[in-house]
CSV table of C-alpha atoms in Angstrom, one decimal:
chain,number,residue,atom,x,y,z
A,1194,MET,CA,150.4,40.0,182.0
A,1195,LYS,CA,152.3,41.7,179.2
A,1196,GLY,CA,150.6,39.5,176.7
A,1197,PHE,CA,147.2,40.4,178.2
A,1198,PHE,CA,147.9,44.2,177.9
A,1199,LYS,CA,149.1,43.8,174.3
A,1200,TRP,CA,146.0,41.8,173.5
A,1201,GLN,CA,143.7,44.3,175.2
A,1202,GLY,CA,145.4,47.3,173.4
A,1203,TRP,CA,145.0,45.5,170.1
A,1204,VAL,CA,141.3,44.9,170.7
A,1205,ILE,CA,140.7,48.6,171.6
A,1206,SER,CA,142.6,49.8,168.5
A,1207,LEU,CA,140.6,47.5,166.3
A,1208,LEU,CA,137.3,48.8,167.8
A,1209,VAL,CA,138.4,52.4,167.2
A,1210,LEU,CA,139.2,51.6,163.6
A,1211,VAL,CA,135.8,49.9,163.1
A,1212,LEU,CA,133.9,52.8,164.6
A,1213,LEU,CA,135.7,55.3,162.5
A,1214,ALA,CA,135.3,53.3,159.3
A,1215,GLY,CA,131.6,52.9,160.0
A,1216,GLY,CA,131.1,56.6,160.5
A,1217,CYS,CA,129.8,56.0,164.1
A,1218,THR,CA,130.5,59.4,165.3
A,1219,PRO,CA,127.7,61.1,167.3
A,1220,PRO,CA,125.1,62.7,165.0
A,1221,PRO,CA,125.1,66.5,164.8
A,1222,PRO,CA,122.5,68.2,166.9
A,1223,ASP,CA,120.6,69.5,163.8
A,1224,ALA,CA,119.9,66.0,162.7
A,1225,GLY,CA,118.0,64.9,165.8
A,1226,SER,CA,118.8,62.4,168.4
A,1227,SER,CA,118.4,59.4,166.0
A,1228,GLY,CA,120.5,61.0,163.3
A,1229,LYS,CA,117.5,61.5,161.1
A,1230,GLN,CA,116.1,64.7,159.7
A,1231,LYS,CA,113.8,65.6,162.6
A,1232,LEU,CA,112.1,68.9,163.1
A,1233,VAL,CA,110.6,70.0,166.5
A,1234,TYR,CA,107.8,72.6,166.5
A,1235,ALA,CA,106.9,74.2,169.9
A,1236,SER,CA,103.1,74.5,170.1
A,1237,THR,CA,101.6,76.6,172.9
A,1238,ALA,CA,98.6,74.2,172.9
A,1239,ASP,CA,98.0,70.5,172.4
A,1240,VAL,CA,96.0,69.4,169.4
A,1241,VAL,CA,92.3,68.9,170.3
A,1242,GLY,CA,92.0,66.1,167.8
A,1243,LEU,CA,93.3,64.9,164.4
A,1244,SER,CA,90.2,64.9,162.2
A,1245,PRO,CA,89.7,67.9,159.9
A,1246,ILE,CA,85.9,67.3,160.1
A,1247,LYS,CA,85.7,67.6,163.9
A,1248,THR,CA,88.2,70.2,164.9
A,1249,ASN,CA,88.5,74.0,164.5
A,1250,ASP,CA,91.5,75.0,166.6
A,1251,ARG,CA,94.9,76.4,165.5
A,1252,ALA,CA,97.0,73.7,167.2
A,1253,SER,CA,95.2,70.9,165.5
A,1254,ALA,CA,95.2,72.7,162.1
A,1255,ARG,CA,99.0,73.0,162.2
A,1256,ALA,CA,99.3,69.2,162.4
A,1257,LEU,CA,96.4,68.4,160.0
A,1258,ASP,CA,98.0,70.6,157.3
A,1259,GLN,CA,100.9,68.0,157.2
A,1260,ILE,CA,98.7,64.9,157.3
A,1261,TYR,CA,95.8,65.7,155.0
A,1262,GLU,CA,95.3,67.6,151.8
A,1263,THR,CA,92.5,69.6,150.2
A,1264,LEU,CA,91.2,69.7,146.7
A,1265,PHE,CA,92.6,73.2,146.2
A,1266,THR,CA,95.3,75.3,147.9
A,1267,ARG,CA,96.5,78.8,147.9
A,1268,ASP,CA,99.9,79.9,146.5
A,1269,PRO,CA,101.7,81.2,149.6
A,1270,LYS,CA,103.1,84.2,147.6
A,1271,THR,CA,100.3,85.2,145.3
A,1272,MET,CA,97.3,83.8,147.3
A,1273,GLU,CA,95.9,82.6,144.0
A,1274,ILE,CA,93.8,79.4,144.3
A,1275,GLN,CA,95.4,76.3,142.6
A,1276,PRO,CA,94.4,72.7,142.3
A,1277,LEU,CA,96.0,70.3,144.8
A,1278,LEU,CA,94.2,67.0,144.9
A,1279,ALA,CA,92.1,68.3,142.1
A,1280,GLU,CA,93.5,68.1,138.5
A,1281,SER,CA,91.2,70.7,137.1
A,1282,TYR,CA,87.7,72.2,137.5
A,1283,GLU,CA,84.9,73.7,135.4
A,1284,GLN,CA,82.0,75.9,136.5
A,1285,LYS,CA,79.3,74.2,134.4
A,1286,ASP,CA,76.6,76.7,135.5
A,1287,PRO,CA,76.3,79.1,138.4
A,1288,ASN,CA,75.1,76.3,140.7
A,1289,THR,CA,77.4,73.5,139.4
A,1290,LEU,CA,81.1,72.9,139.9
A,1291,GLU,CA,82.6,69.9,138.2
A,1292,ILE,CA,86.0,68.8,139.6
A,1293,THR,CA,88.4,66.3,137.9
A,1294,LEU,CA,90.6,64.6,140.4
A,1295,LYS,CA,94.3,63.5,140.2
A,1296,LYS,CA,94.8,59.8,139.6
A,1297,GLY,CA,97.1,57.4,141.3
A,1298,ILE,CA,96.9,58.9,144.8
A,1299,LYS,CA,96.5,56.7,147.9
A,1300,PHE,CA,95.7,57.4,151.5
A,1301,HIS,CA,98.2,56.4,154.2
A,1302,ASP,CA,96.2,53.2,154.7
A,1303,GLY,CA,96.8,52.1,151.1
A,1304,THR,CA,93.2,52.8,150.0
A,1305,PRO,CA,92.6,54.9,146.8
A,1306,PHE,CA,91.8,58.6,146.8
A,1307,ASN,CA,88.8,59.0,144.4
A,1308,ALA,CA,85.5,60.7,143.9
A,1309,GLU,CA,83.8,58.4,146.5
A,1310,ALA,CA,86.3,59.6,149.1
A,1311,VAL,CA,85.4,63.2,148.3
A,1312,LYS,CA,81.7,62.5,148.5
A,1313,TYR,CA,82.1,60.6,151.8
A,1314,THR,CA,84.1,63.4,153.4
A,1315,PHE,CA,81.8,66.3,152.3
A,1316,ASP,CA,78.6,64.4,153.1
A,1317,LYS,CA,79.8,63.6,156.6
A,1318,PHE,CA,81.1,67.2,157.0
A,1319,ARG,CA,77.7,68.6,156.1
A,1320,ASP,CA,75.6,66.1,158.1
A,1321,PRO,CA,74.0,67.8,161.1
A,1322,LYS,CA,74.6,64.7,163.2
A,1323,THR,CA,78.4,65.2,162.8
A,1324,ALA,CA,78.2,68.7,164.3
A,1325,ALA,CA,81.3,69.8,162.4
A,1326,PRO,CA,82.6,73.0,164.0
A,1327,ARG,CA,83.2,74.5,160.5
A,1328,ALA,CA,80.1,73.1,158.8
A,1329,SER,CA,79.3,76.5,157.5
A,1330,LEU,CA,82.2,76.3,155.1
A,1331,LEU,CA,80.3,73.7,152.9
A,1332,GLU,CA,76.7,74.7,154.0
A,1333,PRO,CA,76.0,76.2,150.5
A,1334,ILE,CA,76.6,72.7,148.9
A,1335,ASP,CA,73.2,71.0,148.2
A,1336,GLU,CA,74.5,67.7,146.7
A,1337,VAL,CA,77.8,65.9,146.0
A,1338,ILE,CA,77.6,63.7,143.0
A,1339,VAL,CA,80.1,61.0,141.9
A,1340,LYS,CA,80.1,61.3,138.1
A,1341,ASP,CA,82.9,58.7,137.7
A,1342,GLU,CA,85.9,57.4,139.7
A,1343,PHE,CA,87.8,60.7,139.3
A,1344,THR,CA,85.1,63.2,138.7
A,1345,VAL,CA,83.0,64.8,141.4
A,1346,VAL,CA,80.2,67.4,140.9
A,1347,LEU,CA,79.2,69.9,143.6
A,1348,LYS,CA,75.7,71.3,143.3
A,1349,THR,CA,75.1,74.4,145.4
A,1350,LYS,CA,71.7,75.7,146.6
A,1351,LYS,CA,72.5,79.0,144.9
A,1352,PRO,CA,75.6,80.5,143.3
A,1353,TYR,CA,78.4,80.6,145.8
A,1354,GLY,CA,81.3,82.8,145.0
A,1355,PRO,CA,83.8,81.7,147.8
A,1356,LEU,CA,83.4,78.0,147.1
A,1357,LEU,CA,87.0,77.4,145.9
A,1358,ALA,CA,88.3,79.3,148.9
A,1359,ALA,CA,86.2,77.1,151.2
A,1360,LEU,CA,87.5,74.0,149.4
A,1361,ALA,CA,91.1,75.2,150.1
A,1362,HIS,CA,90.4,75.5,153.8
A,1363,SER,CA,92.2,72.9,156.0
A,1364,ASN,CA,88.8,71.8,157.5
A,1365,ALA,CA,87.7,70.7,154.0
A,1366,SER,CA,90.6,68.2,153.8
A,1367,ILE,CA,89.7,64.8,152.4
A,1368,VAL,CA,89.8,61.8,154.8
A,1369,SER,CA,90.1,58.0,154.1
A,1370,PRO,CA,86.5,56.6,154.3
A,1371,THR,CA,87.8,53.2,155.2
A,1372,ALA,CA,89.9,54.5,158.1
A,1373,ASP,CA,87.0,56.7,159.3
A,1374,LYS,CA,84.6,53.8,159.3
A,1375,LYS,CA,87.0,51.4,161.0
A,1376,GLY,CA,88.5,53.7,163.7
A,1377,ASN,CA,88.7,57.2,165.2
A,1378,LEU,CA,90.4,59.8,163.0
A,1379,MET,CA,90.5,62.1,166.0
A,1380,LYS,CA,93.2,59.8,167.5
A,1381,LYS,CA,94.6,58.0,164.4
A,1382,PRO,CA,94.4,60.3,161.3
A,1383,VAL,CA,94.7,58.9,157.8
A,1384,GLY,CA,95.1,61.4,154.9
A,1385,THR,CA,97.1,61.7,151.6
A,1386,GLY,CA,99.6,64.2,152.8
A,1387,PRO,CA,103.4,64.1,153.0
A,1388,PHE,CA,103.5,63.0,156.7
A,1389,LYS,CA,101.8,60.1,158.5
A,1390,PHE,CA,100.7,59.7,162.0
A,1391,LYS,CA,103.2,57.9,164.3
A,1392,LYS,CA,102.4,58.7,168.0
A,1393,TRP,CA,100.4,61.0,170.2
A,1394,VAL,CA,101.0,61.5,173.9
A,1395,PRO,CA,98.2,64.0,174.9
A,1396,GLY,CA,99.5,67.0,176.7
A,1397,ASP,CA,103.1,66.2,175.7
A,1398,LYS,CA,103.8,65.6,172.0
A,1399,LEU,CA,102.5,64.4,168.6
A,1400,ILE,CA,104.9,62.7,166.3
A,1401,LEU,CA,104.5,62.4,162.5
A,1402,GLU,CA,106.8,60.5,160.2
A,1403,ALA,CA,107.5,60.9,156.5
A,1404,ASN,CA,105.1,59.4,153.9
A,1405,GLU,CA,107.8,57.6,151.9
A,1406,ASP,CA,105.2,56.9,149.1
A,1407,TYR,CA,104.1,60.5,148.7
A,1408,ARG,CA,103.4,61.2,145.1
A,1409,GLU,CA,105.7,64.2,144.8
A,1410,GLY,CA,108.6,62.3,146.5
A,1411,ALA,CA,109.2,61.6,150.2
A,1412,PRO,CA,109.8,64.6,152.3
A,1413,LYS,CA,113.4,65.4,153.4
A,1414,LEU,CA,112.3,65.5,157.0
A,1415,LYS,CA,111.9,62.0,158.3
A,1416,GLU,CA,110.1,63.0,161.5
A,1417,VAL,CA,108.2,66.0,162.9
A,1418,GLU,CA,107.5,66.5,166.6
A,1419,PHE,CA,104.7,68.8,167.8
A,1420,ARG,CA,105.9,69.5,171.3
A,1421,VAL,CA,103.5,71.1,173.8
A,1422,VAL,CA,105.2,74.2,175.3
A,1423,PRO,CA,102.4,76.3,176.9
A,1424,GLU,CA,104.5,79.4,177.5
A,1425,VAL,CA,105.9,81.3,174.5
A,1426,SER,CA,108.8,82.5,176.5
A,1427,THR,CA,109.8,78.9,177.3
A,1428,ALA,CA,109.4,78.0,173.6
A,1429,ILE,CA,111.8,80.9,172.7
A,1430,SER,CA,114.4,79.7,175.2
A,1431,LEU,CA,114.2,76.2,173.7
A,1432,LEU,CA,114.7,77.6,170.3
A,1433,GLU,CA,117.7,79.6,171.4
A,1434,THR,CA,119.3,76.5,172.9
A,1435,GLY,CA,118.5,74.4,169.8
A,1436,GLU,CA,116.0,72.1,171.5
A,1437,VAL,CA,113.2,73.1,169.1
A,1438,ASP,CA,113.4,74.3,165.5
A,1439,LEU,CA,110.2,76.3,165.0
A,1440,VAL,CA,108.1,78.7,167.0
A,1441,ASP,CA,105.2,80.8,165.8
A,1442,SER,CA,102.5,83.2,167.2
A,1443,LEU,CA,105.2,85.6,168.4
A,1444,GLN,CA,104.5,88.9,170.1
A,1445,PRO,CA,106.3,92.3,169.7
A,1446,GLU,CA,108.3,91.8,172.9
A,1447,HIS,CA,109.9,88.7,171.5
A,1448,LEU,CA,111.2,90.1,168.2
A,1449,ASP,CA,114.1,92.2,169.3
A,1450,ARG,CA,115.5,89.4,171.4
A,1451,LEU,CA,115.3,86.9,168.5
A,1452,LYS,CA,116.5,89.3,165.8
A,1453,ASN,CA,119.8,89.7,167.7
A,1454,ASN,CA,120.3,86.0,168.0
A,1455,GLN,CA,122.7,84.7,165.4
A,1456,LYS,CA,121.4,81.2,165.7
A,1457,VAL,CA,117.8,82.1,164.8
A,1458,ASN,CA,116.0,83.2,161.7
A,1459,VAL,CA,112.9,85.5,162.0
A,1460,LYS,CA,110.4,85.4,159.1
A,1461,THR,CA,107.7,88.1,158.8
A,1462,ASN,CA,104.9,88.3,156.2
A,1463,ASP,CA,102.0,90.7,155.9
A,1464,GLY,CA,99.0,88.7,156.8
A,1465,THR,CA,95.2,88.4,156.4
A,1466,PRO,CA,94.2,89.0,160.1
A,1467,VAL,CA,92.4,92.2,161.0
A,1468,THR,CA,92.1,93.7,164.5
A,1469,TYR,CA,89.5,96.4,165.1
A,1470,LEU,CA,87.7,98.7,167.6
A,1471,GLY,CA,84.1,97.7,167.3
A,1472,PHE,CA,80.8,99.4,168.5
A,1473,ASN,CA,77.6,97.9,169.8
A,1474,MET,CA,75.4,98.8,166.8
A,1475,LYS,CA,72.2,97.8,168.5
A,1476,LYS,CA,72.1,99.9,171.7
A,1477,GLY,CA,73.9,102.8,173.3
A,1478,PRO,CA,76.1,105.5,171.7
A,1479,GLY,CA,77.4,103.1,169.1
A,1480,LYS,CA,74.1,103.4,167.2
A,1481,ASP,CA,75.0,107.0,166.4
A,1482,LYS,CA,77.1,107.3,163.2
A,1483,THR,CA,78.3,110.7,164.3
A,1484,PHE,CA,79.8,109.2,167.4
A,1485,ARG,CA,81.4,106.4,165.5
A,1486,GLN,CA,82.9,108.9,163.0
A,1487,ALA,CA,84.3,110.9,166.0
A,1488,VAL,CA,86.0,107.8,167.3
A,1489,ALA,CA,87.3,106.9,163.9
A,1490,HIS,CA,89.0,110.3,163.6
A,1491,SER,CA,90.5,109.8,167.0
A,1492,ILE,CA,92.4,106.6,166.1
A,1493,ASN,CA,96.0,107.0,165.0
A,1494,GLN,CA,96.6,103.7,163.1
A,1495,GLU,CA,100.3,104.5,162.5
A,1496,GLU,CA,100.9,104.9,166.2
A,1497,VAL,CA,99.2,101.5,166.8
A,1498,VAL,CA,101.4,99.8,164.1
A,1499,ASP,CA,104.6,101.4,165.6
A,1500,ALA,CA,103.7,100.2,169.1
A,1501,LEU,CA,103.3,96.6,167.9
A,1502,LYS,CA,106.9,96.7,166.7
A,1503,GLY,CA,106.8,94.6,163.6
A,1504,VAL,CA,103.7,92.4,164.0
A,1505,ALA,CA,101.2,94.8,162.4
A,1506,HIS,CA,100.7,96.7,159.1
A,1507,SER,CA,98.3,99.5,158.3
A,1508,SER,CA,95.3,99.8,156.1
A,1509,LYS,CA,92.1,101.8,156.4
A,1510,GLY,CA,90.0,99.0,154.9
A,1511,ILE,CA,88.2,96.3,156.8
A,1512,ILE,CA,89.2,94.0,153.9
A,1513,GLY,CA,93.0,94.4,154.1
A,1514,PRO,CA,95.7,94.1,151.4
A,1515,LYS,CA,96.3,90.4,151.7
A,1516,VAL,CA,92.6,89.4,151.4
A,1517,PHE,CA,90.7,88.8,148.2
A,1518,GLY,CA,88.5,91.8,147.5
A,1519,TYR,CA,91.0,94.5,148.5
A,1520,ASN,CA,91.3,97.5,146.3
A,1521,LYS,CA,94.0,100.1,147.2
A,1522,GLU,CA,91.5,102.9,146.5
A,1523,ILE,CA,90.1,102.2,150.0
A,1524,GLU,CA,93.1,104.0,151.5
A,1525,LYS,CA,91.7,107.3,150.1
A,1526,GLU,CA,88.3,106.7,151.7
A,1527,GLY,CA,89.0,105.8,155.3
A,1528,TYR,CA,88.8,108.3,158.2
A,1529,ASP,CA,92.0,110.3,158.7
A,1530,TYR,CA,93.5,110.8,162.1
A,1531,ASP,CA,92.2,114.3,163.0
A,1532,VAL,CA,91.8,115.1,166.7
A,1533,LYS,CA,90.1,118.5,166.1
A,1534,LYS,CA,87.5,116.9,163.9
A,1535,ALA,CA,87.0,114.2,166.4
A,1536,GLN,CA,86.4,116.7,169.2
A,1537,LYS,CA,83.9,118.6,167.1
A,1538,LEU,CA,82.0,115.4,166.2
A,1539,LEU,CA,82.0,114.2,169.8
A,1540,LYS,CA,80.3,117.5,170.8
A,1541,GLU,CA,77.7,117.1,168.0
A,1542,ALA,CA,77.0,113.6,169.3
A,1543,GLY,CA,76.7,114.8,172.9
A,1544,MET,CA,79.5,112.5,174.1
A,1545,ASP,CA,82.2,115.1,175.0
A,1546,ASP,CA,81.6,114.7,178.7
A,1547,LYS,CA,80.6,111.0,178.8
A,1548,THR,CA,82.5,107.9,179.8
A,1549,MET,CA,82.5,104.7,177.7
A,1550,THR,CA,83.8,101.2,178.4
A,1551,ILE,CA,86.2,99.3,176.1
A,1552,THR,CA,85.8,95.5,176.6
A,1553,THR,CA,88.8,93.4,175.7
A,1554,ALA,CA,90.1,89.8,176.2
A,1555,ASN,CA,93.1,89.0,178.3
A,1556,THR,CA,94.9,87.4,175.3
A,1557,GLY,CA,97.6,88.4,172.8
A,1558,ASN,CA,97.9,92.1,172.0
A,1559,TYR,CA,94.3,92.9,173.0
A,1560,PRO,CA,95.1,94.5,176.4
A,1561,THR,CA,97.9,96.6,174.9
A,1562,LEU,CA,95.6,97.8,172.1
A,1563,ALA,CA,92.9,98.7,174.6
A,1564,GLU,CA,95.3,100.9,176.5
A,1565,LEU,CA,96.5,102.5,173.2
A,1566,VAL,CA,93.0,103.2,172.1
A,1567,GLN,CA,92.1,104.6,175.6
A,1568,GLY,CA,95.0,107.1,175.3
A,1569,GLN,CA,94.1,108.2,171.8
A,1570,LEU,CA,90.4,108.7,172.7
A,1571,SER,CA,91.3,110.8,175.7
A,1572,LYS,CA,93.2,113.2,173.4
A,1573,ALA,CA,89.9,113.8,171.6
A,1574,GLY,CA,88.1,114.3,174.9
A,1575,LEU,CA,86.4,110.9,175.3
A,1576,LYS,CA,86.9,109.2,178.7
A,1577,THR,CA,87.0,105.4,178.7
A,1578,LYS,CA,87.3,102.6,181.2
A,1579,ILE,CA,88.8,99.2,180.2
A,1580,GLN,CA,87.1,96.0,181.0
A,1581,THR,CA,89.5,93.0,180.6
A,1582,LEU,CA,87.9,89.5,180.5
A,1583,GLU,CA,89.0,85.9,180.3
A,1584,PHE,CA,88.6,84.8,176.7
A,1585,GLY,CA,85.5,82.6,177.2
A,1586,ALA,CA,83.7,85.3,179.1
A,1587,TYR,CA,84.7,87.9,176.4
A,1588,LEU,CA,83.2,85.7,173.6
A,1589,ASP,CA,80.1,85.3,175.6
A,1590,ARG,CA,79.7,89.1,176.0
A,1591,LEU,CA,80.2,89.5,172.2
A,1592,ARG,CA,77.5,86.9,171.4
A,1593,LYS,CA,75.0,88.6,173.7
A,1594,GLY,CA,75.9,92.1,172.6
A,1595,ASP,CA,76.7,93.0,176.2
A,1596,PHE,CA,79.4,95.8,175.7
A,1597,GLU,CA,79.7,99.4,174.5
A,1598,MET,CA,83.0,99.2,172.5
A,1599,VAL,CA,85.2,96.2,172.0
A,1600,ILE,CA,88.6,95.2,170.8
A,1601,GLY,CA,88.1,92.3,168.3
A,1602,GLY,CA,89.7,90.5,165.5
A,1603,TRP,CA,89.3,88.0,162.6
A,1604,THR,CA,92.0,85.8,161.1
A,1605,ASN,CA,90.5,85.5,157.6
A,1606,SER,CA,91.8,81.9,157.3
A,1607,THR,CA,90.2,81.5,153.8
A,1608,GLY,CA,91.8,84.7,152.5
A,1609,ASP,CA,88.5,85.6,151.0
A,1610,GLY,CA,86.7,88.9,151.8
A,1611,SER,CA,83.2,87.3,151.7
A,1612,GLU,CA,84.2,85.0,154.5
A,1613,LEU,CA,85.2,88.0,156.5
A,1614,LEU,CA,82.2,90.2,155.9
A,1615,TYR,CA,79.4,87.6,156.0
A,1616,PRO,CA,80.2,86.0,159.4
A,1617,GLN,CA,81.3,89.2,161.1
A,1618,LEU,CA,79.1,92.0,159.6
A,1619,HIS,CA,76.0,90.5,158.1
A,1620,SER,CA,72.7,90.6,160.1
A,1621,ASP,CA,72.2,86.9,159.5
A,1622,ASN,CA,74.9,86.3,162.2
A,1623,ILE,CA,73.8,88.6,165.0
A,1624,GLY,CA,73.9,86.5,168.2
A,1625,ALA,CA,76.6,84.3,166.7
A,1626,SER,CA,79.8,85.6,165.0
A,1627,ASN,CA,78.5,89.1,164.3
A,1628,GLY,CA,79.6,90.5,167.7
A,1629,THR,CA,79.0,94.1,166.9
A,1630,GLN,CA,75.3,93.4,166.1
A,1631,THR,CA,75.8,95.1,162.8
A,1632,SER,CA,72.6,95.3,160.7
A,1633,ILE,CA,73.0,97.6,157.6
A,1634,PRO,CA,70.5,96.6,154.9
A,1635,LYS,CA,72.7,97.9,152.0
A,1636,ALA,CA,75.8,96.2,153.4
A,1637,ASP,CA,73.8,92.9,153.7
A,1638,GLU,CA,72.7,93.3,150.1
A,1639,LEU,CA,76.3,93.8,148.9
A,1640,ILE,CA,77.7,91.0,151.0
A,1641,ASP,CA,75.0,88.6,149.6
A,1642,GLN,CA,76.1,89.6,146.1
A,1643,THR,CA,79.7,88.8,147.0
A,1644,ARG,CA,78.6,85.3,147.9
A,1645,THR,CA,76.2,84.6,145.1
A,1646,THR,CA,78.4,85.9,142.3
A,1647,THR,CA,80.8,83.4,140.8
A,1648,ASP,CA,82.5,85.7,138.3
A,1649,LYS,CA,85.9,86.7,139.8
A,1650,GLU,CA,86.0,90.3,138.5
A,1651,LYS,CA,82.4,91.0,139.6
A,1652,ARG,CA,83.2,89.6,143.0
A,1653,LEU,CA,86.2,91.9,143.3
A,1654,LYS,CA,84.1,94.9,142.3
A,1655,VAL,CA,81.2,94.2,144.8
A,1656,LEU,CA,83.6,93.3,147.6
A,1657,HIS,CA,85.3,96.7,147.2
A,1658,GLU,CA,81.9,98.4,147.2
A,1659,ALA,CA,81.0,96.6,150.5
A,1660,ASN,CA,84.4,97.5,152.0
A,1661,GLN,CA,83.8,101.2,151.0
A,1662,LEU,CA,80.3,101.2,152.6
A,1663,LEU,CA,81.4,99.5,155.8
A,1664,VAL,CA,84.4,101.8,156.2
A,1665,LYS,CA,82.1,104.8,155.9
A,1666,GLU,CA,79.4,103.4,158.2
A,1667,ALA,CA,82.2,102.4,160.7
A,1668,PRO,CA,80.8,99.5,162.7
A,1669,TRP,CA,84.5,98.8,163.1
A,1670,VAL,CA,87.5,101.1,163.1
A,1671,PRO,CA,90.4,99.0,161.8
A,1672,LEU,CA,93.3,99.3,164.3
A,1673,HIS,CA,95.8,97.2,162.3
A,1674,HIS,CA,96.2,94.3,159.9
A,1675,GLY,CA,98.3,91.4,161.1
A,1676,VAL,CA,101.9,90.4,160.3
A,1677,ILE,CA,102.6,86.7,160.4
A,1678,VAL,CA,105.8,86.1,162.5
A,1679,ILE,CA,107.7,82.8,162.9
A,1680,ALA,CA,111.1,82.0,164.2
A,1681,THR,CA,113.3,79.0,163.2
A,1682,SER,CA,116.7,77.7,164.0
A,1683,LYS,CA,119.3,78.7,161.3
A,1684,ASN,CA,119.4,75.1,160.0
A,1685,VAL,CA,115.7,75.1,158.8
A,1686,GLN,CA,115.6,75.4,155.0
A,1687,GLY,CA,112.7,75.8,152.6
A,1688,LEU,CA,109.9,76.9,154.9
A,1689,GLU,CA,107.3,79.1,153.4
A,1690,VAL,CA,104.5,80.8,155.4
A,1691,ASP,CA,101.4,82.2,153.7
A,1692,PRO,CA,99.5,85.4,154.8
A,1693,THR,CA,96.9,83.3,156.8
A,1694,GLY,CA,99.8,82.0,158.9
A,1695,GLU,CA,99.5,78.5,157.4
A,1696,TRP,CA,102.8,76.6,156.8
A,1697,HIS,CA,103.7,73.2,155.3
A,1698,LEU,CA,106.7,71.0,155.9
A,1699,GLN,CA,106.8,69.0,152.6
A,1700,ASN,CA,109.8,70.9,151.2
A,1701,VAL,CA,111.6,71.7,154.5
A,1702,SER,CA,114.9,70.2,155.4
A,1703,LEU,CA,117.5,70.6,158.2
A,1704,LYS,CA,121.0,71.8,157.0
């Protein structure tokens, strides 16, 4: 027996030495369960699909931004447009943009990225049979021509100023023609980006893995999990316990809790979204400019910003500071908070003893904003009721123009003022995205100029003129401009978020 115990002890000792020598200690929590660099993002919604052509939701876009790439991108700090898959470009004439593509790039399936891939993607995107949700992005393109293997020419129906901004939008990402023809990109995506598709369990998680052949070097993260966590409060708890590494779309009530947590980093960045109080410009009191001016003077924007505790910044412009087309002179021209002037104008409009309804959606900060606005209007003598609707019913009301005043918003995902003013405030889009039913001929004329002028300086000038006119006409009263807020675990390094809320994981690592 003594010999047996000696032999057993010798074996155990040897095993311990082998384990220690091999470094087989448990991996630190930050490195993921497999010991790899794995980041977990808590998404409040599952992806709808994985094709940039056929999706238009935020959850899908977060994943697509890692898998696919666009011809152009925005610098997250300056918001200047830069080539990405493109090498260079030249505006040959007002209707012709020639793009030289980078060479030596391959899709995840090993097929080459070239001009034919660009043509295939854009032609499918624009084909009415595809029914792409964001087809309007490339609607101005009349023809896509392959000049040679690495040169593509875009012919527009007429000069189109925001074309580069449209080409930088994630929905304009280039797909593998071979993969699209063979399979279903909605379920098995194939792009050129730093991460490749690995696995998708609908309603649970999407897993991406590093593209080891990425042209700028393999990402430091080896795996990314998009975990579906429907409740933000649950996602925050998981972040605090170290089970997830990244949470976004945070609300004011979450910030104090997270800022006091030593294990969490909170990043904020003034953003492109704008939130407003809008009027029905087609019927009712909203048609009266005097009434709209009275309401504009009733709104205390600074009080709104303070109430949102770090997720809002102020500007009197409809085009805000982080959107192309902004000019700081607009801050001198908006309506000042002036209760006495508001009271006087309400009397002139015959609205000092009337009651109006504010329609809002039951999402995000909208209900809070409706209550704030209600309180501010009451000080000026305007009584209001709040009508809170489920989001789908709310959108339906906007499309039909079935409201008096409304809390609304626009994310400005292209970062270009034309792509704010045209869909939201041009008469072409009444009954669609122009919820306030705004039809101002001079504004339409200026907005058209911002789209048909390709000269950058001229576009800036005309966008400012349009911003000035719309602020004075007041179909919207800006309540605040958004602040992008995300929270990460302390070990997340190298994450940058641009003012549209877009983020990329190519240069991210876990410490």
